[in-house]
Amino acid sequence: MPCEEAVELATLAVEADIAGDVATAIQFYNRAADALDLAAKATPSEAGEMRGKSAEYRARAAVLHTKLGQSQMEQMAQSAAMAQKGAHVAGQANAAVKTAGGYSTVAGAAAIGVVAGAVVLGPVTAVALGAGAAYATTRKDGVGDVARQTGNAAATAATAAKKFNQDHNITGKLYDATSAAASKAKEVNVKYGITTKVSQGLSSGYAKATEFDKKNDVRGKVGAGISSGLTAFTNAMGGTGKKSKDLPAVPR
């Protein structure tokens, strides 16, 4: 009988091979072949069978190695093509932004589209509307004129809002108000011990649950039930729940 290590490694190799994990399959096929070669020296009576399976696994590993190399070459070619296409698209985008009147106009139109879409149709559609509004600024027709005017208005409004905030320190006052509310909440918590009482309640509940589990062996019974159910399912599917002791054949 072949050594258990070789059986386990070969099984892992075949599983990875079937799953399409070529690199892992190659590794386990070679390790299984090495284990079989060692076992063949220690068991002369089964050496012929072991060396035959070792050769089978090494041959499959060689086929997969060639396949892996071809796949890597294809990926490199695709990456190069995508890089070229990306450079072309970037050039077109820069030209379109110039047509729209600059990045602030495009961003303003996109922002208006996102806000309007979020209110009416939800966040996912809002993003699409924002992108559509940004694209509209690059058009050279009436739609583009309206989109550019909207974008310019949004950009101007954003600048005005920033100046208003600087003049009146709105964000600073909001921060002060938030800090005051947090301090008051902390004071109430210290005075009435809210977090302490919640923590004590949780600890008490956990202790009672642990005591109940020890008394009734809940986890043990649940674990036994799951184990029994899985065994029954395996048997129903025609399995035995035990690993095969035979060396698997490679996929064809």
PDB file of C-alpha atoms in Angstrom:
ATOM      1  CA  MET A   1       0.000   0.000   0.000  1.00  0.00           C
ATOM      2  CA  PRO A   2       1.379   3.466  -0.888  1.00  0.00           C
ATOM      3  CA  CYS A   3       2.539   5.685   1.948  1.00  0.00           C
ATOM      4  CA  GLU A   4      -0.153   7.879   3.501  1.00  0.00           C
ATOM      5  CA  GLU A   5       1.880  11.043   2.898  1.00  0.00           C
ATOM      6  CA  ALA A   6       1.981  10.418  -0.864  1.00  0.00           C
ATOM      7  CA  VAL A   7      -1.761   9.669  -0.948  1.00  0.00           C
ATOM      8  CA  GLU A   8      -2.569  12.871   0.923  1.00  0.00           C
ATOM      9  CA  LEU A   9      -0.289  15.027  -1.247  1.00  0.00           C
ATOM     10  CA  ALA A  10      -1.583  13.480  -4.475  1.00  0.00           C
ATOM     11  CA  THR A  11      -5.190  13.997  -3.350  1.00  0.00           C
ATOM     12  CA  LEU A  12      -4.486  17.672  -2.657  1.00  0.00           C
ATOM     13  CA  ALA A  13      -2.805  17.974  -6.051  1.00  0.00           C
ATOM     14  CA  VAL A  14      -5.771  16.512  -7.924  1.00  0.00           C
ATOM     15  CA  GLU A  15      -8.232  18.695  -5.991  1.00  0.00           C
ATOM     16  CA  ALA A  16      -6.238  21.834  -6.836  1.00  0.00           C
ATOM     17  CA  ASP A  17      -5.921  20.677 -10.463  1.00  0.00           C
ATOM     18  CA  ILE A  18      -9.685  20.240 -10.825  1.00  0.00           C
ATOM     19  CA  ALA A  19     -10.275  23.628  -9.145  1.00  0.00           C
ATOM     20  CA  GLY A  20      -7.979  25.342 -11.638  1.00  0.00           C
ATOM     21  CA  ASP A  21      -5.335  26.300  -9.052  1.00  0.00           C
ATOM     22  CA  VAL A  22      -2.456  25.395 -11.334  1.00  0.00           C
ATOM     23  CA  ALA A  23       0.452  26.648  -9.210  1.00  0.00           C
ATOM     24  CA  THR A  24      -0.735  24.756  -6.114  1.00  0.00           C
ATOM     25  CA  ALA A  25      -1.401  21.595  -8.127  1.00  0.00           C
ATOM     26  CA  ILE A  26       2.149  21.648  -9.542  1.00  0.00           C
ATOM     27  CA  GLN A  27       3.603  21.965  -6.047  1.00  0.00           C
ATOM     28  CA  PHE A  28       1.617  19.048  -4.616  1.00  0.00           C
ATOM     29  CA  TYR A  29       2.167  16.792  -7.666  1.00  0.00           C
ATOM     30  CA  ASN A  30       5.954  17.184  -7.331  1.00  0.00           C
ATOM     31  CA  ARG A  31       5.854  16.642  -3.562  1.00  0.00           C
ATOM     32  CA  ALA A  32       3.719  13.512  -4.026  1.00  0.00           C
ATOM     33  CA  ALA A  33       6.184  12.186  -6.619  1.00  0.00           C
ATOM     34  CA  ASP A  34       9.107  12.811  -4.249  1.00  0.00           C
ATOM     35  CA  ALA A  35       7.306  10.965  -1.443  1.00  0.00           C
ATOM     36  CA  LEU A  36       6.604   8.023  -3.762  1.00  0.00           C
ATOM     37  CA  ASP A  37      10.235   7.812  -4.884  1.00  0.00           C
ATOM     38  CA  LEU A  38      11.367   7.628  -1.258  1.00  0.00           C
ATOM     39  CA  ALA A  39       8.703   5.041  -0.396  1.00  0.00           C
ATOM     40  CA  ALA A  40       9.683   2.914  -3.402  1.00  0.00           C
ATOM     41  CA  LYS A  41      13.222   2.556  -2.033  1.00  0.00           C
ATOM     42  CA  ALA A  42      11.881   1.398   1.325  1.00  0.00           C
ATOM     43  CA  THR A  43       9.270  -0.990  -0.151  1.00  0.00           C
ATOM     44  CA  PRO A  44      10.784  -2.913  -3.108  1.00  0.00           C
ATOM     45  CA  SER A  45       7.689  -5.118  -3.499  1.00  0.00           C
ATOM     46  CA  GLU A  46       5.572  -2.087  -4.469  1.00  0.00           C
ATOM     47  CA  ALA A  47       8.342  -0.053  -6.072  1.00  0.00           C
ATOM     48  CA  GLY A  48       7.086  -0.560  -9.631  1.00  0.00           C
ATOM     49  CA  GLU A  49       3.602   0.755  -8.897  1.00  0.00           C
ATOM     50  CA  MET A  50       4.954   3.704  -6.881  1.00  0.00           C
ATOM     51  CA  ARG A  51       7.454   4.751  -9.541  1.00  0.00           C
ATOM     52  CA  GLY A  52       4.725   4.517 -12.187  1.00  0.00           C
ATOM     53  CA  LYS A  53       2.463   6.891 -10.230  1.00  0.00           C
ATOM     54  CA  SER A  54       5.443   9.151  -9.524  1.00  0.00           C
ATOM     55  CA  ALA A  55       6.108   9.446 -13.255  1.00  0.00           C
ATOM     56  CA  GLU A  56       2.405  10.132 -13.871  1.00  0.00           C
ATOM     57  CA  TYR A  57       2.377  12.975 -11.322  1.00  0.00           C
ATOM     58  CA  ARG A  58       5.592  14.517 -12.644  1.00  0.00           C
ATOM     59  CA  ALA A  59       4.262  14.413 -16.211  1.00  0.00           C
ATOM     60  CA  ARG A  60       1.060  16.146 -15.141  1.00  0.00           C
ATOM     61  CA  ALA A  61       3.085  18.769 -13.272  1.00  0.00           C
ATOM     62  CA  ALA A  62       5.104  19.425 -16.451  1.00  0.00           C
ATOM     63  CA  VAL A  63       1.914  19.880 -18.495  1.00  0.00           C
ATOM     64  CA  LEU A  64       0.518  22.297 -15.916  1.00  0.00           C
ATOM     65  CA  HIS A  65       3.809  24.204 -15.789  1.00  0.00           C
ATOM     66  CA  THR A  66       3.582  24.833 -19.537  1.00  0.00           C
ATOM     67  CA  LYS A  67      -0.047  25.864 -19.150  1.00  0.00           C
ATOM     68  CA  LEU A  68       0.873  28.250 -16.312  1.00  0.00           C
ATOM     69  CA  GLY A  69       3.581  29.881 -18.429  1.00  0.00           C
ATOM     70  CA  GLN A  70       1.155  30.423 -21.308  1.00  0.00           C
ATOM     71  CA  SER A  71      -1.415  31.940 -18.941  1.00  0.00           C
ATOM     72  CA  GLN A  72       1.164  34.343 -17.509  1.00  0.00           C
ATOM     73  CA  MET A  73       2.201  35.434 -21.004  1.00  0.00           C
ATOM     74  CA  GLU A  74      -1.442  36.090 -21.915  1.00  0.00           C
ATOM     75  CA  GLN A  75      -1.921  38.159 -18.759  1.00  0.00           C
ATOM     76  CA  MET A  76       1.161  40.229 -19.560  1.00  0.00           C
ATOM     77  CA  ALA A  77      -0.117  40.873 -23.082  1.00  0.00           C
ATOM     78  CA  GLN A  78      -3.542  41.893 -21.742  1.00  0.00           C
ATOM     79  CA  SER A  79      -1.935  44.223 -19.200  1.00  0.00           C
ATOM     80  CA  ALA A  80       0.116  45.901 -21.913  1.00  0.00           C
ATOM     81  CA  ALA A  81      -2.983  46.365 -24.073  1.00  0.00           C
ATOM     82  CA  MET A  82      -4.930  47.818 -21.139  1.00  0.00           C
ATOM     83  CA  ALA A  83      -2.077  50.231 -20.374  1.00  0.00           C
ATOM     84  CA  GLN A  84      -2.088  51.478 -23.970  1.00  0.00           C
ATOM     85  CA  LYS A  85      -5.875  51.862 -23.927  1.00  0.00           C
ATOM     86  CA  GLY A  86      -5.690  53.683 -20.577  1.00  0.00           C
ATOM     87  CA  ALA A  87      -3.172  56.176 -21.956  1.00  0.00           C
ATOM     88  CA  HIS A  88      -5.444  56.828 -24.943  1.00  0.00           C
ATOM     89  CA  VAL A  89      -8.512  57.325 -22.710  1.00  0.00           C
ATOM     90  CA  ALA A  90      -6.553  59.671 -20.429  1.00  0.00           C
ATOM     91  CA  GLY A  91      -5.639  61.805 -23.422  1.00  0.00           C
ATOM     92  CA  GLN A  92      -9.267  61.966 -24.531  1.00  0.00           C
ATOM     93  CA  ALA A  93     -10.359  62.861 -20.979  1.00  0.00           C
ATOM     94  CA  ASN A  94      -7.930  65.777 -20.788  1.00  0.00           C
ATOM     95  CA  ALA A  95      -9.192  67.113 -24.092  1.00  0.00           C
ATOM     96  CA  ALA A  96     -12.819  66.758 -22.924  1.00  0.00           C
ATOM     97  CA  VAL A  97     -12.122  68.652 -19.690  1.00  0.00           C
ATOM     98  CA  LYS A  98     -10.631  71.528 -21.682  1.00  0.00           C
ATOM     99  CA  THR A  99     -13.798  71.597 -23.791  1.00  0.00           C
ATOM    100  CA  ALA A 100     -15.924  71.679 -20.616  1.00  0.00           C
ATOM    101  CA  GLY A 101     -14.092  74.725 -19.264  1.00  0.00           C
ATOM    102  CA  GLY A 102     -11.878  73.163 -16.631  1.00  0.00           C
ATOM    103  CA  TYR A 103     -12.028  70.675 -13.765  1.00  0.00           C
ATOM    104  CA  SER A 104     -14.067  72.928 -11.455  1.00  0.00           C
ATOM    105  CA  THR A 105     -16.923  73.074 -13.985  1.00  0.00           C
ATOM    106  CA  VAL A 106     -16.907  69.285 -14.448  1.00  0.00           C
ATOM    107  CA  ALA A 107     -16.802  68.681 -10.689  1.00  0.00           C
ATOM    108  CA  GLY A 108     -19.591  71.180 -10.052  1.00  0.00           C
ATOM    109  CA  ALA A 109     -21.895  69.556 -12.588  1.00  0.00           C
ATOM    110  CA  ALA A 110     -21.109  66.097 -11.202  1.00  0.00           C
ATOM    111  CA  ALA A 111     -21.866  67.245  -7.651  1.00  0.00           C
ATOM    112  CA  ILE A 112     -25.242  68.681  -8.674  1.00  0.00           C
ATOM    113  CA  GLY A 113     -26.094  65.407 -10.424  1.00  0.00           C
ATOM    114  CA  VAL A 114     -25.133  63.293  -7.412  1.00  0.00           C
ATOM    115  CA  VAL A 115     -27.127  65.388  -4.932  1.00  0.00           C
ATOM    116  CA  ALA A 116     -30.226  65.471  -7.130  1.00  0.00           C
ATOM    117  CA  GLY A 117     -30.011  61.755  -7.820  1.00  0.00           C
ATOM    118  CA  ALA A 118     -29.551  60.884  -4.148  1.00  0.00           C
ATOM    119  CA  VAL A 119     -32.686  62.828  -3.177  1.00  0.00           C
ATOM    120  CA  VAL A 120     -34.886  61.357  -5.894  1.00  0.00           C
ATOM    121  CA  LEU A 121     -33.542  57.925  -6.807  1.00  0.00           C
ATOM    122  CA  GLY A 122     -31.012  56.776  -4.192  1.00  0.00           C
ATOM    123  CA  PRO A 123     -27.209  56.641  -3.869  1.00  0.00           C
ATOM    124  CA  VAL A 124     -26.389  54.118  -6.597  1.00  0.00           C
ATOM    125  CA  THR A 125     -28.341  55.945  -9.292  1.00  0.00           C
ATOM    126  CA  ALA A 126     -26.988  59.227  -7.912  1.00  0.00           C
ATOM    127  CA  VAL A 127     -23.433  58.238  -8.751  1.00  0.00           C
ATOM    128  CA  ALA A 128     -24.479  57.379 -12.304  1.00  0.00           C
ATOM    129  CA  LEU A 129     -26.258  60.716 -12.662  1.00  0.00           C
ATOM    130  CA  GLY A 130     -23.185  62.516 -11.369  1.00  0.00           C
ATOM    131  CA  ALA A 131     -21.027  60.818 -13.966  1.00  0.00           C
ATOM    132  CA  GLY A 132     -23.567  61.645 -16.664  1.00  0.00           C
ATOM    133  CA  ALA A 133     -23.642  65.291 -15.631  1.00  0.00           C
ATOM    134  CA  ALA A 134     -19.839  65.449 -15.714  1.00  0.00           C
ATOM    135  CA  TYR A 135     -19.818  63.942 -19.214  1.00  0.00           C
ATOM    136  CA  ALA A 136     -22.490  66.393 -20.376  1.00  0.00           C
ATOM    137  CA  THR A 137     -20.111  69.308 -19.718  1.00  0.00           C
ATOM    138  CA  THR A 138     -17.820  67.986 -22.448  1.00  0.00           C
ATOM    139  CA  ARG A 139     -20.488  68.127 -25.157  1.00  0.00           C
ATOM    140  CA  LYS A 140     -20.508  70.953 -27.693  1.00  0.00           C
ATOM    141  CA  ASP A 141     -24.286  71.318 -28.045  1.00  0.00           C
ATOM    142  CA  GLY A 142     -27.139  72.854 -26.062  1.00  0.00           C
ATOM    143  CA  VAL A 143     -27.009  70.104 -23.449  1.00  0.00           C
ATOM    144  CA  GLY A 144     -23.314  70.843 -22.908  1.00  0.00           C
ATOM    145  CA  ASP A 145     -23.998  74.571 -22.529  1.00  0.00           C
ATOM    146  CA  VAL A 146     -26.583  73.942 -19.806  1.00  0.00           C
ATOM    147  CA  ALA A 147     -24.334  71.473 -18.011  1.00  0.00           C
ATOM    148  CA  ARG A 148     -21.388  73.886 -18.060  1.00  0.00           C
ATOM    149  CA  GLN A 149     -23.537  76.724 -16.725  1.00  0.00           C
ATOM    150  CA  THR A 150     -24.785  74.467 -13.916  1.00  0.00           C
ATOM    151  CA  GLY A 151     -21.240  73.356 -13.125  1.00  0.00           C
ATOM    152  CA  ASN A 152     -19.957  76.922 -13.009  1.00  0.00           C
ATOM    153  CA  ALA A 153     -22.820  77.916 -10.706  1.00  0.00           C
ATOM    154  CA  ALA A 154     -22.072  75.011  -8.380  1.00  0.00           C
ATOM    155  CA  ALA A 155     -18.375  75.865  -8.277  1.00  0.00           C
ATOM    156  CA  THR A 156     -19.186  79.509  -7.531  1.00  0.00           C
ATOM    157  CA  ALA A 157     -21.619  78.482  -4.774  1.00  0.00           C
ATOM    158  CA  ALA A 158     -18.974  76.253  -3.208  1.00  0.00           C
ATOM    159  CA  THR A 159     -16.504  79.139  -3.147  1.00  0.00           C
ATOM    160  CA  ALA A 160     -19.102  81.437  -1.556  1.00  0.00           C
ATOM    161  CA  ALA A 161     -19.962  78.821   1.058  1.00  0.00           C
ATOM    162  CA  LYS A 162     -16.308  78.460   1.980  1.00  0.00           C
ATOM    163  CA  LYS A 163     -15.955  82.245   2.417  1.00  0.00           C
ATOM    164  CA  PHE A 164     -19.150  82.398   4.513  1.00  0.00           C
ATOM    165  CA  ASN A 165     -17.782  79.688   6.799  1.00  0.00           C
ATOM    166  CA  GLN A 166     -14.484  81.523   7.183  1.00  0.00           C
ATOM    167  CA  ASP A 167     -16.260  84.816   7.993  1.00  0.00           C
ATOM    168  CA  HIS A 168     -18.606  83.357  10.603  1.00  0.00           C
ATOM    169  CA  ASN A 169     -16.582  80.379  11.912  1.00  0.00           C
ATOM    170  CA  ILE A 170     -19.519  77.987  11.441  1.00  0.00           C
ATOM    171  CA  THR A 171     -17.438  74.797  11.626  1.00  0.00           C
ATOM    172  CA  GLY A 172     -15.609  76.052  14.725  1.00  0.00           C
ATOM    173  CA  LYS A 173     -18.880  76.785  16.513  1.00  0.00           C
ATOM    174  CA  LEU A 174     -20.265  73.383  15.532  1.00  0.00           C
ATOM    175  CA  TYR A 175     -17.159  71.754  17.002  1.00  0.00           C
ATOM    176  CA  ASP A 176     -17.574  73.713  20.265  1.00  0.00           C
ATOM    177  CA  ALA A 177     -21.241  72.706  20.500  1.00  0.00           C
ATOM    178  CA  THR A 178     -20.398  69.045  19.885  1.00  0.00           C
ATOM    179  CA  SER A 179     -17.627  69.116  22.486  1.00  0.00           C
ATOM    180  CA  ALA A 180     -19.987  70.671  25.046  1.00  0.00           C
ATOM    181  CA  ALA A 181     -22.591  67.964  24.391  1.00  0.00           C
ATOM    182  CA  ALA A 182     -19.975  65.224  24.778  1.00  0.00           C
ATOM    183  CA  SER A 183     -18.755  66.712  28.057  1.00  0.00           C
ATOM    184  CA  LYS A 184     -22.307  66.889  29.401  1.00  0.00           C
ATOM    185  CA  ALA A 185     -22.939  63.260  28.425  1.00  0.00           C
ATOM    186  CA  LYS A 186     -19.732  62.208  30.182  1.00  0.00           C
ATOM    187  CA  GLU A 187     -20.785  64.123  33.316  1.00  0.00           C
ATOM    188  CA  VAL A 188     -24.179  62.394  33.383  1.00  0.00           C
ATOM    189  CA  ASN A 189     -22.529  59.004  32.900  1.00  0.00           C
ATOM    190  CA  VAL A 190     -20.108  59.599  35.802  1.00  0.00           C
ATOM    191  CA  LYS A 191     -22.923  60.828  38.038  1.00  0.00           C
ATOM    192  CA  TYR A 192     -25.312  57.931  37.415  1.00  0.00           C
ATOM    193  CA  GLY A 193     -22.823  55.157  36.536  1.00  0.00           C
ATOM    194  CA  ILE A 194     -24.597  54.217  33.307  1.00  0.00           C
ATOM    195  CA  THR A 195     -21.753  52.333  31.601  1.00  0.00           C
ATOM    196  CA  THR A 196     -20.880  50.558  34.856  1.00  0.00           C
ATOM    197  CA  LYS A 197     -24.442  49.301  35.281  1.00  0.00           C
ATOM    198  CA  VAL A 198     -24.597  48.143  31.648  1.00  0.00           C
ATOM    199  CA  SER A 199     -21.264  46.309  32.043  1.00  0.00           C
ATOM    200  CA  GLN A 200     -22.447  44.638  35.251  1.00  0.00           C
ATOM    201  CA  GLY A 201     -25.638  43.530  33.530  1.00  0.00           C
ATOM    202  CA  LEU A 202     -23.727  41.993  30.638  1.00  0.00           C
ATOM    203  CA  SER A 203     -21.281  40.237  32.972  1.00  0.00           C
ATOM    204  CA  SER A 204     -24.144  38.821  35.014  1.00  0.00           C
ATOM    205  CA  GLY A 205     -25.895  37.562  31.888  1.00  0.00           C
ATOM    206  CA  TYR A 206     -22.717  35.903  30.602  1.00  0.00           C
ATOM    207  CA  ALA A 207     -22.086  34.234  33.984  1.00  0.00           C
ATOM    208  CA  LYS A 208     -25.624  32.807  34.049  1.00  0.00           C
ATOM    209  CA  ALA A 209     -25.291  31.553  30.468  1.00  0.00           C
ATOM    210  CA  THR A 210     -21.974  29.866  31.320  1.00  0.00           C
ATOM    211  CA  GLU A 211     -23.470  28.259  34.428  1.00  0.00           C
ATOM    212  CA  PHE A 212     -26.444  26.967  32.409  1.00  0.00           C
ATOM    213  CA  ASP A 213     -24.125  25.561  29.739  1.00  0.00           C
ATOM    214  CA  LYS A 214     -22.013  23.713  32.325  1.00  0.00           C
ATOM    215  CA  LYS A 215     -25.095  22.322  34.005  1.00  0.00           C
ATOM    216  CA  ASN A 216     -26.807  21.132  30.810  1.00  0.00           C
ATOM    217  CA  ASP A 217     -23.803  20.588  28.497  1.00  0.00           C
ATOM    218  CA  VAL A 218     -25.416  22.719  25.772  1.00  0.00           C
ATOM    219  CA  ARG A 219     -22.287  23.097  23.655  1.00  0.00           C
ATOM    220  CA  GLY A 220     -21.467  19.408  23.893  1.00  0.00           C
ATOM    221  CA  LYS A 221     -24.940  18.367  22.765  1.00  0.00           C
ATOM    222  CA  VAL A 222     -24.977  20.899  19.918  1.00  0.00           C
ATOM    223  CA  GLY A 223     -21.524  19.766  18.757  1.00  0.00           C
ATOM    224  CA  ALA A 224     -22.529  16.111  18.863  1.00  0.00           C
ATOM    225  CA  GLY A 225     -25.683  16.889  16.884  1.00  0.00           C
ATOM    226  CA  ILE A 226     -23.764  18.739  14.191  1.00  0.00           C
ATOM    227  CA  SER A 227     -21.172  15.972  13.931  1.00  0.00           C
ATOM    228  CA  SER A 228     -23.870  13.303  13.689  1.00  0.00           C
ATOM    229  CA  GLY A 229     -25.747  15.281  11.059  1.00  0.00           C
ATOM    230  CA  LEU A 230     -22.661  15.753   8.905  1.00  0.00           C
ATOM    231  CA  THR A 231     -21.812  12.055   9.120  1.00  0.00           C
ATOM    232  CA  ALA A 232     -25.349  11.140   8.076  1.00  0.00           C
ATOM    233  CA  PHE A 233     -25.180  13.564   5.146  1.00  0.00           C
ATOM    234  CA  THR A 234     -21.846  12.111   4.007  1.00  0.00           C
ATOM    235  CA  ASN A 235     -23.259   8.583   4.121  1.00  0.00           C
ATOM    236  CA  ALA A 236     -26.402   9.680   2.258  1.00  0.00           C
ATOM    237  CA  MET A 237     -24.251  11.123  -0.508  1.00  0.00           C
ATOM    238  CA  GLY A 238     -22.467   7.813  -0.902  1.00  0.00           C
ATOM    239  CA  GLY A 239     -19.361   8.692   1.098  1.00  0.00           C
ATOM    240  CA  THR A 240     -17.820   6.910   4.048  1.00  0.00           C
ATOM    241  CA  GLY A 241     -16.368   9.900   5.876  1.00  0.00           C
ATOM    242  CA  LYS A 242     -12.877   8.393   5.512  1.00  0.00           C
ATOM    243  CA  LYS A 243     -10.135   9.387   3.102  1.00  0.00           C
ATOM    244  CA  SER A 244      -9.205   6.961   0.355  1.00  0.00           C
ATOM    245  CA  LYS A 245      -5.956   5.072   0.817  1.00  0.00           C
ATOM    246  CA  ASP A 246      -5.436   4.724  -2.933  1.00  0.00           C
ATOM    247  CA  LEU A 247      -3.361   7.050  -5.080  1.00  0.00           C
ATOM    248  CA  PRO A 248      -5.717   9.192  -7.228  1.00  0.00           C
ATOM    249  CA  ALA A 249      -5.404   9.437 -10.986  1.00  0.00           C
ATOM    250  CA  VAL A 250      -4.682  12.776 -12.602  1.00  0.00           C
ATOM    251  CA  PRO A 251      -7.508  14.568 -14.475  1.00  0.00           C
ATOM    252  CA  ARG A 252      -7.686  14.010 -18.214  1.00  0.00           C
TER     253      ARG A 252
END
